[in-house]
Amino acid sequence: MSRRAGQNPSVRIRLNRRKGIEEYFFQYWIDVPGREKRKRETEVIGPVKTMTKSEAERKKLEFILNLKVNSNEYKIPSSLTFAHAVKHYREIFAPRMLRQSTFSVADGHLKVHLEADWNEIPVEHIDIDAVNEWIWKKRQANLSWVTIKNILRTMQRVLSCCSNDKKPPFSQEGLAIPERDKLQMKIESRGAVSFAWAQAKQIAGEVYELDVDDVLKERYATLFILASASGLRCAELFALRINDLDFKAGTIRVDESADQRTYIIGPCKNVAAYRTVLLADAEGREALLMLKRFLKGPQTQTSFVFRSKRGTALRETCVLHTFLHPVLRTLGFPQAGMHAFRHGCNRRWELSGMNPAVLRQQMGHSSAVMTARYTGEIPLDKVQEAFSKMELENMEVIGKRPRCTGSRLVVYNQQTRGMSGRRTMAV
């Protein structure tokens, strides 16, 4: 009987010689991935002495209904499983289409989280319901929602690269994330660590107190100050070369990035990351002066600005564990990475009134939404400072604003005391 016409196999009795008992059983057909022919399966219902044949018939119907082989929603498995999609992604798609750093992060997601659970699953059976069931297993393993969503982005890319329409079979908008967790994620994103300019100077000053060589002290103090003044990404700072600096114009050219997994110098994160950063404020000029003192002496134009003893680009793990984190513990600052300097620079420029389009270009963001996220929760002292500035501006406006007295309009000149320079006009 074909699957389209439905399956209703008969319940039969057989002798189980190993157990020495009679038992009810039935046989049914299922589709096999990668084959045109179907496979016949046998299902044992139970011993004859423990149930009647009518009870066995009811259990058979329940099994067939749960299997859904007679349902229109039943999906015939194909030969393409998640393992095949991963193989295509690793061997063909990723080497051609992705940066090495992007692929290395995705490969970690595949090896640690995805392949063990999904390799044998046919691609047609991977839908939002199956994904939602999987994400709750990961939540029980104490993975954060942010990590889970990053893993699922890798999964979507793997599945879309081998599909005919180049689209993933599910959308993250359908993820079963509780509303309270969504709110908590937004709150946590606002609380990202951000180092202000004053804090960056404290960090640089504390570097000079470390028990290391004087050359290393100067290198890492300058690195932290430049990171705070320019807002460059960590990978962009480490790929910075001498010929990228223009001290006369006060600019830094960004056209390379260092992969912190493979330590290979390659392309930038995105199109917006290719930019020229102007350091024209007081903090930027101070950072450039410090950088110029650090680079005194003859330099090769293609050499890295911040390089190791072997002349190679710095490694973030070394910068954090040997210099930044010990200093943060000494100062009592929250532990954070190099990105905290970038957040602080973004906030400083935004609160100073920089044009949003210019700010976005300076930061190398591809959208205004990302720039807004970097601001985070503004500290209370900055809020008070903004109110004080607003009051001063209002006082200045009031001093220049026309005042009405009776039926006559009197215009006062704030710069001269008394009534000198007063003009009157009829209303």
XYZ file of C-alpha atoms in Angstrom:
427
model
C 0.000 0.000 0.000
C 1.367 3.412 -0.935
C 1.902 6.180 1.562
C -0.559 8.445 -0.278
C -3.383 5.920 0.164
C -2.511 5.598 3.872
C -1.091 2.757 5.909
C -3.207 0.495 8.089
C -1.131 -2.645 8.660
C -2.736 -5.631 10.367
C -1.784 -6.712 13.870
C -0.279 -10.191 13.938
C 1.070 -12.634 16.504
C 4.546 -14.131 16.517
C 6.634 -16.246 18.866
C 9.625 -14.569 20.443
C 11.941 -17.559 20.818
C 14.495 -15.676 22.895
C 11.933 -14.680 25.501
C 9.714 -17.721 24.977
C 6.480 -15.684 24.702
C 3.976 -14.725 22.033
C 3.660 -11.019 21.171
C 1.620 -8.715 19.003
C 3.457 -6.867 16.197
C 2.842 -5.043 12.923
C 4.969 -3.838 10.011
C 4.870 -0.506 8.168
C 6.758 1.351 5.428
C 8.892 4.483 5.803
C 10.937 6.548 3.356
C 14.724 6.320 3.476
C 16.947 9.380 2.914
C 18.650 9.256 -0.480
C 16.711 6.234 -1.761
C 13.683 5.872 -3.992
C 12.620 2.594 -2.361
C 11.006 2.503 1.043
C 12.072 0.523 4.073
C 9.905 -1.911 5.995
C 9.985 -1.514 9.770
C 8.648 -3.843 12.478
C 7.053 -2.545 15.682
C 6.361 -4.842 18.647
C 3.223 -3.871 20.593
C 3.487 -6.197 23.586
C 2.942 -9.735 24.939
C -0.278 -11.515 23.980
C -1.033 -12.510 27.575
C -1.097 -8.892 28.793
C -3.592 -7.412 26.287
C -6.395 -8.245 23.902
C -6.148 -7.882 20.150
C -8.462 -4.866 20.244
C -6.090 -3.122 22.669
C -3.193 -3.999 20.382
C -5.093 -2.485 17.426
C -5.641 0.774 19.347
C -1.926 0.996 20.252
C -1.026 0.398 16.597
C -3.274 3.276 15.484
C -1.744 5.598 18.106
C 1.742 4.716 16.866
C 0.843 5.348 13.208
C -0.777 8.678 14.088
C 2.267 9.826 16.093
C 4.561 8.803 13.239
C 2.448 11.001 10.897
C 3.293 8.894 7.830
C -0.337 9.226 6.665
C -0.426 13.001 7.249
C -0.103 15.641 4.547
C 2.514 17.290 6.779
C 4.792 14.267 6.502
C 8.096 15.217 4.879
C 9.983 12.659 2.848
C 13.613 12.758 4.009
C 16.111 13.712 1.340
C 19.695 12.635 0.854
C 20.874 16.069 2.051
C 21.519 16.126 5.781
C 23.029 18.856 7.945
C 26.378 17.044 7.706
C 26.307 17.414 3.906
C 25.515 21.125 4.261
C 28.431 21.572 6.672
C 30.801 19.813 4.264
C 29.734 22.106 1.400
C 30.083 25.141 3.690
C 33.603 24.202 4.837
C 35.031 23.082 1.514
C 33.382 25.405 -1.007
C 31.364 28.311 0.403
C 33.499 29.588 3.301
C 36.898 29.632 1.499
C 35.389 31.582 -1.401
C 32.944 33.917 0.321
C 34.024 34.575 3.919
C 36.876 36.271 5.706
C 39.155 33.923 7.603
C 38.147 35.421 10.954
C 34.434 34.960 10.213
C 34.965 31.351 9.191
C 37.093 30.552 12.259
C 34.356 31.781 14.615
C 31.687 29.844 12.697
C 33.800 26.682 12.690
C 33.957 26.869 16.480
C 30.159 27.053 16.632
C 29.873 24.022 14.365
C 32.334 21.843 16.259
C 31.214 22.704 19.779
C 27.445 23.123 19.452
C 25.904 22.141 16.119
C 27.435 19.036 14.554
C 26.822 16.694 17.500
C 23.076 17.500 17.559
C 22.209 18.091 13.894
C 24.571 16.086 11.640
C 22.158 13.218 10.918
C 19.044 15.395 10.600
C 17.692 15.870 7.047
C 17.698 19.503 6.000
C 13.942 19.396 5.247
C 13.248 18.495 8.868
C 15.074 21.538 10.260
C 12.342 24.098 10.899
C 11.542 26.672 13.571
C 9.824 24.086 15.782
C 12.889 21.827 15.804
C 15.145 24.822 16.425
C 13.008 26.054 19.336
C 13.187 22.640 20.957
C 16.981 22.668 20.558
C 17.528 26.157 21.967
C 15.835 25.236 25.228
C 18.259 22.338 25.655
C 21.072 24.855 25.232
C 19.447 27.181 27.764
C 19.403 24.306 30.254
C 23.147 23.986 29.615
C 23.487 27.628 30.815
C 24.184 29.189 27.419
C 23.111 32.819 27.157
C 20.564 33.938 24.590
C 23.207 36.085 22.902
C 25.467 33.043 22.417
C 22.568 30.925 21.186
C 21.549 33.564 18.624
C 25.137 33.829 17.360
C 25.271 30.028 16.941
C 21.966 30.068 15.051
C 23.308 32.737 12.667
C 26.056 30.281 11.745
C 23.464 27.539 11.309
C 21.371 29.770 9.029
C 24.390 30.574 6.874
C 25.330 26.878 6.567
C 21.807 25.904 5.510
C 21.284 28.823 3.112
C 24.583 28.322 1.247
C 23.451 24.919 -0.048
C 19.762 25.659 -0.666
C 18.304 26.472 -4.068
C 16.877 29.854 -3.047
C 19.904 30.703 -0.831
C 17.625 31.360 2.144
C 17.660 29.722 5.594
C 14.688 27.467 6.459
C 13.847 29.432 9.617
C 13.935 33.001 10.876
C 15.218 34.162 14.238
C 12.073 36.246 14.609
C 10.249 32.995 15.384
C 12.525 31.992 18.277
C 10.631 31.157 21.463
C 12.446 33.668 23.685
C 10.392 34.829 26.698
C 9.608 38.542 26.781
C 11.331 38.923 30.158
C 14.549 37.518 28.666
C 14.309 39.872 25.677
C 13.964 42.820 28.066
C 16.884 41.597 30.172
C 19.123 41.338 27.099
C 18.353 44.945 26.181
C 19.078 46.098 29.736
C 22.385 44.225 29.818
C 23.435 45.706 26.469
C 23.028 49.190 27.951
C 25.366 48.283 30.804
C 28.393 47.447 28.651
C 31.642 48.690 30.211
C 32.785 52.032 28.797
C 36.054 53.768 29.694
C 35.890 57.567 29.601
C 38.904 59.680 28.630
C 39.789 60.389 32.279
C 39.688 56.672 33.058
C 41.862 55.897 30.035
C 44.478 58.336 31.333
C 44.337 56.642 34.753
C 44.846 53.251 33.083
C 47.793 54.556 31.064
C 49.312 56.084 34.191
C 49.000 52.814 36.087
C 50.768 50.964 33.233
C 53.922 52.914 34.115
C 53.742 51.387 37.617
C 53.934 47.800 36.313
C 57.093 45.782 36.861
C 57.992 45.500 33.173
C 60.504 47.004 30.765
C 60.224 50.768 30.108
C 59.734 50.170 26.390
C 56.715 47.960 27.122
C 55.280 50.536 29.505
C 55.431 53.250 26.870
C 54.024 50.965 24.166
C 50.941 49.849 26.074
C 50.228 53.211 27.709
C 50.236 54.766 24.227
C 48.061 51.933 22.904
C 45.360 52.520 25.532
C 45.398 56.294 25.074
C 45.125 56.015 21.274
C 42.313 53.467 21.609
C 40.357 55.901 23.785
C 41.047 58.920 21.570
C 40.357 57.305 18.179
C 37.705 54.680 18.879
C 39.498 52.165 16.648
C 38.652 48.507 16.988
C 41.242 46.290 18.646
C 41.959 44.474 15.373
C 42.371 47.808 13.573
C 44.822 49.127 16.177
C 46.993 46.014 15.932
C 47.071 46.225 12.106
C 48.013 49.924 12.130
C 51.195 50.729 10.187
C 53.482 53.769 10.200
C 52.326 54.900 6.758
C 48.714 54.980 8.012
C 49.539 57.954 10.251
C 49.482 61.565 9.103
C 50.562 63.738 12.035
C 50.370 66.941 9.995
C 46.729 66.387 9.046
C 45.937 64.681 12.366
C 44.438 61.597 10.694
C 44.661 57.796 10.896
C 43.863 55.655 7.849
C 42.119 52.341 8.483
C 42.400 49.803 5.663
C 43.501 46.561 7.380
C 42.467 44.394 10.302
C 44.252 41.725 12.360
C 42.434 38.414 12.851
C 42.759 37.568 16.541
C 42.273 33.829 15.915
C 44.688 33.252 13.060
C 46.842 36.409 13.620
C 46.674 37.121 9.878
C 46.456 40.703 8.605
C 43.525 40.928 6.225
C 40.536 43.029 5.145
C 38.445 45.132 7.499
C 35.188 44.024 9.080
C 32.897 45.695 6.540
C 32.775 48.479 3.961
C 32.148 51.180 6.588
C 35.291 50.103 8.469
C 37.474 51.464 5.649
C 37.795 55.080 6.725
C 40.081 57.941 7.714
C 39.676 58.975 11.355
C 40.296 62.636 12.164
C 41.650 63.396 15.644
C 40.927 67.119 15.853
C 39.634 67.402 19.429
C 41.800 68.012 22.498
C 41.906 64.294 23.362
C 42.916 63.377 19.821
C 45.712 65.951 19.699
C 47.044 64.751 23.044
C 47.027 61.143 21.829
C 48.852 62.069 18.615
C 51.561 63.910 20.559
C 52.048 60.882 22.786
C 52.152 58.606 19.740
C 54.718 60.845 18.032
C 57.001 60.665 21.100
C 56.565 56.878 21.166
C 57.617 56.573 17.493
C 60.739 58.720 17.810
C 63.687 57.498 15.805
C 63.894 55.900 12.349
C 60.886 53.804 11.360
C 60.047 51.607 8.392
C 56.883 52.880 6.726
C 55.289 49.430 6.529
C 56.142 48.439 10.112
C 53.358 47.981 12.642
C 52.886 50.890 15.037
C 52.377 48.499 17.962
C 54.474 45.407 17.325
C 55.982 42.539 19.280
C 59.692 41.874 19.717
C 59.622 39.849 16.504
C 58.016 42.737 14.590
C 54.633 41.007 14.275
C 51.225 42.367 15.229
C 50.253 42.218 18.899
C 47.925 39.517 20.241
C 44.863 40.587 22.185
C 45.212 37.809 24.776
C 48.694 39.038 25.677
C 47.546 42.671 25.908
C 44.641 41.764 28.192
C 46.240 39.240 30.545
C 49.646 40.915 30.904
C 48.716 44.593 30.950
C 45.085 45.714 30.854
C 43.435 43.320 33.324
C 46.114 43.683 36.065
C 45.812 47.470 35.803
C 42.017 47.357 35.982
C 42.169 45.219 39.122
C 44.595 47.670 40.736
C 42.357 50.657 39.941
C 39.179 48.843 40.944
C 37.659 49.256 37.487
C 35.321 46.587 36.061
C 37.122 43.984 33.980
C 36.670 44.583 30.269
C 38.423 44.252 26.933
C 39.820 46.767 24.483
C 36.306 47.440 23.163
C 35.512 49.433 26.313
C 37.807 52.225 25.054
C 35.846 52.292 21.775
C 32.541 52.582 23.651
C 33.936 55.471 25.699
C 35.136 57.323 22.599
C 31.735 56.926 20.927
C 29.980 58.319 24.010
C 32.405 61.255 24.333
C 31.950 62.297 20.700
C 28.176 61.922 20.845
C 27.793 63.953 24.068
C 30.015 66.676 22.609
C 27.369 67.238 19.911
C 29.117 65.645 16.924
C 26.956 65.309 13.830
C 25.439 61.752 13.803
C 26.583 61.065 10.225
C 30.137 62.151 11.043
C 30.108 60.110 14.248
C 28.972 57.012 12.362
C 31.760 57.460 9.829
C 34.388 58.078 12.505
C 33.373 54.879 14.316
C 33.176 52.822 11.130
C 29.612 51.682 11.790
C 27.428 50.434 8.966
C 24.216 51.784 10.546
C 23.045 54.493 12.931
C 21.416 51.799 15.087
C 24.809 50.352 15.967
C 26.157 53.798 16.855
C 23.188 54.393 19.163
C 23.783 51.060 20.917
C 27.340 52.067 21.718
C 26.176 55.021 23.819
C 24.673 52.766 26.469
C 23.453 54.135 29.799
C 24.904 57.604 30.358
C 26.465 58.070 33.838
C 24.728 60.437 36.260
C 27.607 62.937 36.298
C 27.304 63.315 32.513
C 23.538 63.820 32.861
C 24.108 66.531 35.475
C 26.702 68.153 33.226
C 24.200 68.229 30.362
C 21.568 69.892 32.567
C 24.072 72.501 33.751
C 25.031 73.282 30.166
C 21.373 73.562 29.226
C 20.737 76.049 32.074
C 23.652 78.235 30.970
C 22.371 78.259 27.404
C 18.868 79.204 28.612
C 20.291 82.071 30.648
C 22.122 83.385 27.614
C 18.962 83.140 25.497
C 16.884 84.918 28.162
C 19.444 87.739 28.257
C 19.083 88.309 24.507
C 15.341 87.599 24.258
C 12.838 90.491 23.870
C 10.818 91.233 27.038
C 7.298 92.682 27.133
C 6.530 95.517 29.595
C 2.962 96.747 29.372
C 2.112 97.834 25.852
C 5.705 98.448 24.846
C 8.415 95.935 23.823
C 11.806 96.592 25.384
C 14.922 94.964 23.994
C 17.814 94.722 26.378
C 21.429 94.391 25.495
C 22.952 91.928 27.970
C 26.513 92.967 27.260
C 25.970 96.518 28.631
C 24.539 97.177 32.055
C 21.770 99.579 32.813
C 19.462 100.908 30.156
C 22.118 102.011 27.687
C 21.422 100.917 24.145
C 17.710 100.428 24.905
C 15.275 100.766 22.049
C 11.521 101.018 22.317
C 8.887 100.287 19.767
C 5.131 100.261 19.811
C 3.343 96.905 19.950
